[in-house]
PDB file of C-alpha atoms in Angstrom:
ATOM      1  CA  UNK A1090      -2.351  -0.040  29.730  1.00  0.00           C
ATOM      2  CA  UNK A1091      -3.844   3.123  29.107  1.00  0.00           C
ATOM      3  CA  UNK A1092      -3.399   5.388  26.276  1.00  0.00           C
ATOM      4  CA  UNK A1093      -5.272   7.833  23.829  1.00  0.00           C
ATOM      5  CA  UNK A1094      -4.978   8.132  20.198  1.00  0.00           C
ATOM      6  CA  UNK A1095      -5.782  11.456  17.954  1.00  0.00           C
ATOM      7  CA  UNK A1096      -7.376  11.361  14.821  1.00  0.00           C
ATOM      8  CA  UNK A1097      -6.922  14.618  13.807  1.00  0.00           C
ATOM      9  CA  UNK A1098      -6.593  13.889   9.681  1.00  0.00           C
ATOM     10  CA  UNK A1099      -7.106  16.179   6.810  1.00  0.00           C
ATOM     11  CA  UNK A1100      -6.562  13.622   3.797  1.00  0.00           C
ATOM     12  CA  UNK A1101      -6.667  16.109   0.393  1.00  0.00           C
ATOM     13  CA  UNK A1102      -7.225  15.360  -3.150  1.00  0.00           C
ATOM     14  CA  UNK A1103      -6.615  17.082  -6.244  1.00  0.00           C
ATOM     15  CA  UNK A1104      -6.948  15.833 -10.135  1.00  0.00           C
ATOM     16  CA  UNK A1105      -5.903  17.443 -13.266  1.00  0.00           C
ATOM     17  CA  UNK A1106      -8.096  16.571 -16.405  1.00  0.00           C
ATOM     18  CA  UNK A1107      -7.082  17.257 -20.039  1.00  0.00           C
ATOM     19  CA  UNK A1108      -8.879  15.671 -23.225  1.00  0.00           C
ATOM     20  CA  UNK A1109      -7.043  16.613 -26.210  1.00  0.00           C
ATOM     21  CA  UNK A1110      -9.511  14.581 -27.878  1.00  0.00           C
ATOM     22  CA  UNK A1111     -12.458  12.786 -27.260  1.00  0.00           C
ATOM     23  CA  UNK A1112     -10.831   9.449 -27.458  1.00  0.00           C
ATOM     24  CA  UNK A1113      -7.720  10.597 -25.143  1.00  0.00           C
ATOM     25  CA  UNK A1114      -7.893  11.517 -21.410  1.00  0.00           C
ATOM     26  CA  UNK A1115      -5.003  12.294 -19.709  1.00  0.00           C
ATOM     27  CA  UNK A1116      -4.392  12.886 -16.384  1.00  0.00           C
ATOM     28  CA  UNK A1117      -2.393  13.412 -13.168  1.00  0.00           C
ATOM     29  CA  UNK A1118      -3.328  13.589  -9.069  1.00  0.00           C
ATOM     30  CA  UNK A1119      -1.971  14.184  -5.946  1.00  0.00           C
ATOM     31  CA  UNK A1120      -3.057  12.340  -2.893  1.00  0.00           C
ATOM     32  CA  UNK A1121      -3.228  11.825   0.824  1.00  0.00           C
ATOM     33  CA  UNK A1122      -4.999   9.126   2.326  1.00  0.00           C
ATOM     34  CA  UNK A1123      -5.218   8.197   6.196  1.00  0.00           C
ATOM     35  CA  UNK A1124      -6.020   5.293   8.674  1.00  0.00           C
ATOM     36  CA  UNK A1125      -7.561   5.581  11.810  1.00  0.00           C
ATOM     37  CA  UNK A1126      -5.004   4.814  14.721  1.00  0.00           C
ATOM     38  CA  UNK A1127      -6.256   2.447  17.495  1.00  0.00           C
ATOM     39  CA  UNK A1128      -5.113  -0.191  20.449  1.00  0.00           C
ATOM     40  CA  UNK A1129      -3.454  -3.516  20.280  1.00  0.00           C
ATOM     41  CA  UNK A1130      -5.744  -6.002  21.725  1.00  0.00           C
ATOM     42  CA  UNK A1131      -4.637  -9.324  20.247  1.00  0.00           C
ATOM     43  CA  UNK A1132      -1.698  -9.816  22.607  1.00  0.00           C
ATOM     44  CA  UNK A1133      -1.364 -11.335  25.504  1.00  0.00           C
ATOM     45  CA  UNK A1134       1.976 -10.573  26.244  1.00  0.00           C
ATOM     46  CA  UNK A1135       1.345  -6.933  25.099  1.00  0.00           C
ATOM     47  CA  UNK A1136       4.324  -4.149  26.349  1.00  0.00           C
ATOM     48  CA  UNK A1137       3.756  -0.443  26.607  1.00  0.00           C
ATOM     49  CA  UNK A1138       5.673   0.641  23.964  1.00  0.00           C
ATOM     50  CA  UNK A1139       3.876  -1.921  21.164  1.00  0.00           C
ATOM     51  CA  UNK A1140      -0.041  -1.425  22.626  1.00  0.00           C
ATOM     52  CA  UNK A1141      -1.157   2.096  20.723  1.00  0.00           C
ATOM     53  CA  UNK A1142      -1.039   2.164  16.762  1.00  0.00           C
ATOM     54  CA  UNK A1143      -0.972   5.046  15.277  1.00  0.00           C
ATOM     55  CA  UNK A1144      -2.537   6.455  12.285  1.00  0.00           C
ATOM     56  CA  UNK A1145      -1.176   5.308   8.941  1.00  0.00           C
ATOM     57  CA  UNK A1146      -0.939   7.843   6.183  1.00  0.00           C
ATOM     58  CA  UNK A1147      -0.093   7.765   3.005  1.00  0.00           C
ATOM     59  CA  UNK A1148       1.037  10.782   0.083  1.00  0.00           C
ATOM     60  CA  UNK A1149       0.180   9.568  -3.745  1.00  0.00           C
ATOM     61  CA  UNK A1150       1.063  10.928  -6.956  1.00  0.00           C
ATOM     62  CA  UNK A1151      -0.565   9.136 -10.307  1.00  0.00           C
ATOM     63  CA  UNK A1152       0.225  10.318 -13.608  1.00  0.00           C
ATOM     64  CA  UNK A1153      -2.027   7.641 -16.836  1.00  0.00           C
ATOM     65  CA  UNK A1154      -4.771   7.776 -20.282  1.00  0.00           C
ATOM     66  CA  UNK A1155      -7.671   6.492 -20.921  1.00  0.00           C
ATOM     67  CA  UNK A1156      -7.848   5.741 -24.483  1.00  0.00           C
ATOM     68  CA  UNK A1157     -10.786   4.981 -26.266  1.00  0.00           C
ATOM     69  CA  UNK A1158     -11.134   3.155 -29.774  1.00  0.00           C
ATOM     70  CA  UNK A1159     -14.284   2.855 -32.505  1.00  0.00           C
ATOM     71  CA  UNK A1160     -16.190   0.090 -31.763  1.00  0.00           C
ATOM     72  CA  UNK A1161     -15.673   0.116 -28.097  1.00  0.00           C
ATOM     73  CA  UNK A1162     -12.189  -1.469 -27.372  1.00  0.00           C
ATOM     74  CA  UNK A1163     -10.353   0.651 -25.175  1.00  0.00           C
ATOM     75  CA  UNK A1164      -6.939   0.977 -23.461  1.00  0.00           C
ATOM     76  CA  UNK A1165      -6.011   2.902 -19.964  1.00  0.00           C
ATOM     77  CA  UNK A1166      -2.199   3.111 -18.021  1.00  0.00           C
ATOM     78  CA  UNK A1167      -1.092   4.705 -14.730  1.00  0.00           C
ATOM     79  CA  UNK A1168       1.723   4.949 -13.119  1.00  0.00           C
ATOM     80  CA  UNK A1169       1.830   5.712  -9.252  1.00  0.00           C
ATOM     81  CA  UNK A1170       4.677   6.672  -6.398  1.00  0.00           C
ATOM     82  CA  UNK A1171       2.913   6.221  -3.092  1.00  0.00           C
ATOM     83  CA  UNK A1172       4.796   6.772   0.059  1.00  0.00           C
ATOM     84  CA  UNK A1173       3.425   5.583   3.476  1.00  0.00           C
ATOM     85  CA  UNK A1174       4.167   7.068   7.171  1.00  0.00           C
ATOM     86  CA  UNK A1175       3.417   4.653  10.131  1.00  0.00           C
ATOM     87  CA  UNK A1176       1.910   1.928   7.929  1.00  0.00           C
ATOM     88  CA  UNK A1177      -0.139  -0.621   9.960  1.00  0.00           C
ATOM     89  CA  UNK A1178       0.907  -3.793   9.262  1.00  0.00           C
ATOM     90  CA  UNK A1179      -0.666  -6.932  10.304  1.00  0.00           C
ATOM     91  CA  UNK A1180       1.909  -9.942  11.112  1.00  0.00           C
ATOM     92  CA  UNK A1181       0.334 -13.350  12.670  1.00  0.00           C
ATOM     93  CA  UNK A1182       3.195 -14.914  15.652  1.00  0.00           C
ATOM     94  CA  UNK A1183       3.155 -18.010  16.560  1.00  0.00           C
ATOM     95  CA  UNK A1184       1.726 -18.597  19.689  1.00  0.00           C
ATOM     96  CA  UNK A1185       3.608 -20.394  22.973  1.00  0.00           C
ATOM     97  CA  UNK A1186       1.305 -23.272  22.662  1.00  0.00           C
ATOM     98  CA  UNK A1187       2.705 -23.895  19.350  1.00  0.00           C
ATOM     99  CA  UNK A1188      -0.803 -24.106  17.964  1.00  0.00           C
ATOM    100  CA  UNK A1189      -2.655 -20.531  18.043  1.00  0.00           C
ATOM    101  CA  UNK A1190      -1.302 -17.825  15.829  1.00  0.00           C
ATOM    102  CA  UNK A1191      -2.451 -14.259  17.119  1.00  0.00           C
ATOM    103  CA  UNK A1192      -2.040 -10.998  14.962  1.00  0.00           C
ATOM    104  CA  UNK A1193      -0.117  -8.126  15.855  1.00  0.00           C
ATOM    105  CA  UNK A1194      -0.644  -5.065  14.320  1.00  0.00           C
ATOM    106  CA  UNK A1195       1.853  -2.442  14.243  1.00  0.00           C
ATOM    107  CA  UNK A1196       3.165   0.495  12.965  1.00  0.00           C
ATOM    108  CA  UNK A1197       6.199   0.117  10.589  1.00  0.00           C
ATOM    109  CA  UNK A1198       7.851   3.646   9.962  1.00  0.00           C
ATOM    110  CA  UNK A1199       7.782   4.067   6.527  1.00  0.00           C
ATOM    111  CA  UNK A1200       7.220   2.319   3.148  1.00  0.00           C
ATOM    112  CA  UNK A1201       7.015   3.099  -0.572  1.00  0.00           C
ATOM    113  CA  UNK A1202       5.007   1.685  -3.477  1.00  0.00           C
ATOM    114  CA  UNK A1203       5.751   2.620  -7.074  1.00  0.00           C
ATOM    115  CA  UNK A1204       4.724   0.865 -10.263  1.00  0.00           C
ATOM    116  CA  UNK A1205       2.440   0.957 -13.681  1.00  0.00           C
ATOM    117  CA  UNK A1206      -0.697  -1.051 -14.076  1.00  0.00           C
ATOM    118  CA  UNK A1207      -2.609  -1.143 -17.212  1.00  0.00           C
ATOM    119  CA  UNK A1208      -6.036  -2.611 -18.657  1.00  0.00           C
ATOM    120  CA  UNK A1209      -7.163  -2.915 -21.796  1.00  0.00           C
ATOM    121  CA  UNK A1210     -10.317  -4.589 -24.209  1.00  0.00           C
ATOM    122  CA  UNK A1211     -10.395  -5.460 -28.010  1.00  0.00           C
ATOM    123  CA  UNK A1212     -14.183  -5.548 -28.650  1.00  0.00           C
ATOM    124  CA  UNK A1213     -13.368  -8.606 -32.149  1.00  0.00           C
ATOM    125  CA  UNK A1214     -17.308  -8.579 -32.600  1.00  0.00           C
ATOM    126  CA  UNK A1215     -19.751  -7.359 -30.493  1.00  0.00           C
ATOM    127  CA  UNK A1216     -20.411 -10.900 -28.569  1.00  0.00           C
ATOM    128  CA  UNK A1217     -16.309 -11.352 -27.937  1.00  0.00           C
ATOM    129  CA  UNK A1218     -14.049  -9.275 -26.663  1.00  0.00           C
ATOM    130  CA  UNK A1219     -10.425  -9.930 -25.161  1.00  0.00           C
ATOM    131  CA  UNK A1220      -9.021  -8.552 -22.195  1.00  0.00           C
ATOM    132  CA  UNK A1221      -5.830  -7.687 -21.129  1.00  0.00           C
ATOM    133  CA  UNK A1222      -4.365  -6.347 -17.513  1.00  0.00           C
ATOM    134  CA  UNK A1223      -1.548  -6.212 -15.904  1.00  0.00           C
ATOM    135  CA  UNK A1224       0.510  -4.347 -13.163  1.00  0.00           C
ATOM    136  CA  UNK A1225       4.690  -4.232 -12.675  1.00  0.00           C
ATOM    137  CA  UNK A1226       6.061  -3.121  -9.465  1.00  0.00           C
ATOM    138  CA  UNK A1227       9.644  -2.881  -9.374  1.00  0.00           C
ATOM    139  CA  UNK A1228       9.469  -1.526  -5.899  1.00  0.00           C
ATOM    140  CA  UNK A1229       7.534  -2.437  -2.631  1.00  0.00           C
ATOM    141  CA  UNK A1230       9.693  -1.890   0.627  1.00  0.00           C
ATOM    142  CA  UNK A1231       9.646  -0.965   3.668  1.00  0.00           C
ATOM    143  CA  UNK A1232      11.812   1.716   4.111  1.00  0.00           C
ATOM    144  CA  UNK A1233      12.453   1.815   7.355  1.00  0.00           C
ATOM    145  CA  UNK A1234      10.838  -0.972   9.803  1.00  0.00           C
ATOM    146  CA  UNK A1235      13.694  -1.329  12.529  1.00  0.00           C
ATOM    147  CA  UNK A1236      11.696  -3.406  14.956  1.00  0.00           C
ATOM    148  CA  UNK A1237       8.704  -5.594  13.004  1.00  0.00           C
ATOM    149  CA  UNK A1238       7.822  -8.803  14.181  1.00  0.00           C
ATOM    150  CA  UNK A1239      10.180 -11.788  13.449  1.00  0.00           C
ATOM    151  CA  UNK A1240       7.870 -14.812  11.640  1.00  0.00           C
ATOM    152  CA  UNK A1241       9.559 -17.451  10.476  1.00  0.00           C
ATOM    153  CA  UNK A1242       8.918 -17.229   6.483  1.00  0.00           C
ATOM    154  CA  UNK A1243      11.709 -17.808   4.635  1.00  0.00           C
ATOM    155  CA  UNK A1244      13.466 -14.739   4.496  1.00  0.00           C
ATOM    156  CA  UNK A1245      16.291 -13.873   6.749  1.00  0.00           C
ATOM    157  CA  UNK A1246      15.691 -10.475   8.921  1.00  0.00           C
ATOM    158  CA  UNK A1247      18.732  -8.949  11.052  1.00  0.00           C
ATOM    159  CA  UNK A1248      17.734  -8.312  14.467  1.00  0.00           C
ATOM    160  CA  UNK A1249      15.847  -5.250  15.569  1.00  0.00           C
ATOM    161  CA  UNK A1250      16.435  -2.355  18.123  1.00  0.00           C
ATOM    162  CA  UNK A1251      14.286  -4.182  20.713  1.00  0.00           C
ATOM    163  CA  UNK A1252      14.863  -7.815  21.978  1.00  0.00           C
ATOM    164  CA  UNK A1253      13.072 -10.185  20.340  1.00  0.00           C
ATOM    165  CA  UNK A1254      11.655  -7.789  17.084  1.00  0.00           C
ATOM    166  CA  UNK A1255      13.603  -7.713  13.268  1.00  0.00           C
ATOM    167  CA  UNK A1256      15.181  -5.163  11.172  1.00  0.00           C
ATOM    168  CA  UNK A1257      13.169  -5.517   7.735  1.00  0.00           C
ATOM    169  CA  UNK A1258      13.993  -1.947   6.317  1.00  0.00           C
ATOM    170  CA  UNK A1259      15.107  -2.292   2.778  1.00  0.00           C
ATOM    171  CA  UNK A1260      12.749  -5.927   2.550  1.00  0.00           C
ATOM    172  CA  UNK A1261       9.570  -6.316  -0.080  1.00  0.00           C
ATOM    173  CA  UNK A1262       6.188  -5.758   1.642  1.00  0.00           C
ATOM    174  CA  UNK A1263       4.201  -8.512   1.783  1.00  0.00           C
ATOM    175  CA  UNK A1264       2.207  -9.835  -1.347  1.00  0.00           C
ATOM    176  CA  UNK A1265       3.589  -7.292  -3.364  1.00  0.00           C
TER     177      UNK A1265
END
């Protein structure tokens, strides 16, 4: 195959800062993040239509506080809405051979990511201190991924648009 790919990314950033105090911080940003776009080389079996990736990119908005205590402990939260265009996703397929297990990396259409994660230490003396983290994310989908690779891993996937692929729109991203 031949094909080109254009990297032509402009990935912004802008953070808002207010300290009402000098224990509090709050603070909100807006985000846009990018990944290179590239070839599919993996494949042996490779089509046209599956052999460019594009670039992935991604639009963030956090909103948290840092809050800091005497004696050192501390507390911080965020919450976050992250929506992704064209994210690259990585899927291993079982080989013909029934024994290899190449990667193909595509482009689903479009995902989202929103949640709270939160960290925190109580400094008891100043040789122990506890720690606490923790993260809740009620949603991690892809949005709209009409022709991913079908893997067989539990989870049942209608078929996709082209023969052979699956429908996961609506379906928790992976590890999330």
């Amino acid at each position: 195959f031949s094909a080109e790919v254009e990297n032509d990314l402009w990935d912004p950033s802008i953070v808002l800062q207010y300290r009402p105090t000098s224990n509090i911080m709050l603070y909100a940003s807006y985000q846009h993040g990018s990944k290179s776009g590239g070839f599919q080389g993996a494949i042996s079996n490779a089509e046209a239509f599956s052999f460019v990736i594009l670039p992935e990119k991604a639009e963030s908005y956090e909103v948290g506080a840092k809050l800091s205590f005497a004696g050192g402990s501390y507390f911080n939260i965020t919450g976050f809405h992250t929506t992704y265009k064209d994210l690259q996703v990585s899927t291993a397929i079982l080989g013909l051979d029934g024994l290899s297990a190449p990667f193909f990396v595509g482009n689903a259409a479009t995902a989202r990511v929103i949640g709270v994660e939160f960290d925190s230490v109580v400094r008891i003396t100043p040789q122990f201190d506890l720690s606490f983290n923790g993260a809740w994310n009620p949603e991690a989908k892809f949005t709209s991924f009409r022709n991913a690779p079908c893997h067989d891993d539990g989870v049942f996937a209608p078929p996709g648009d082209r023969p052979g692929s699956c429908n996961v729109s609506g379906l928790r991203l992976p590890y999330s």
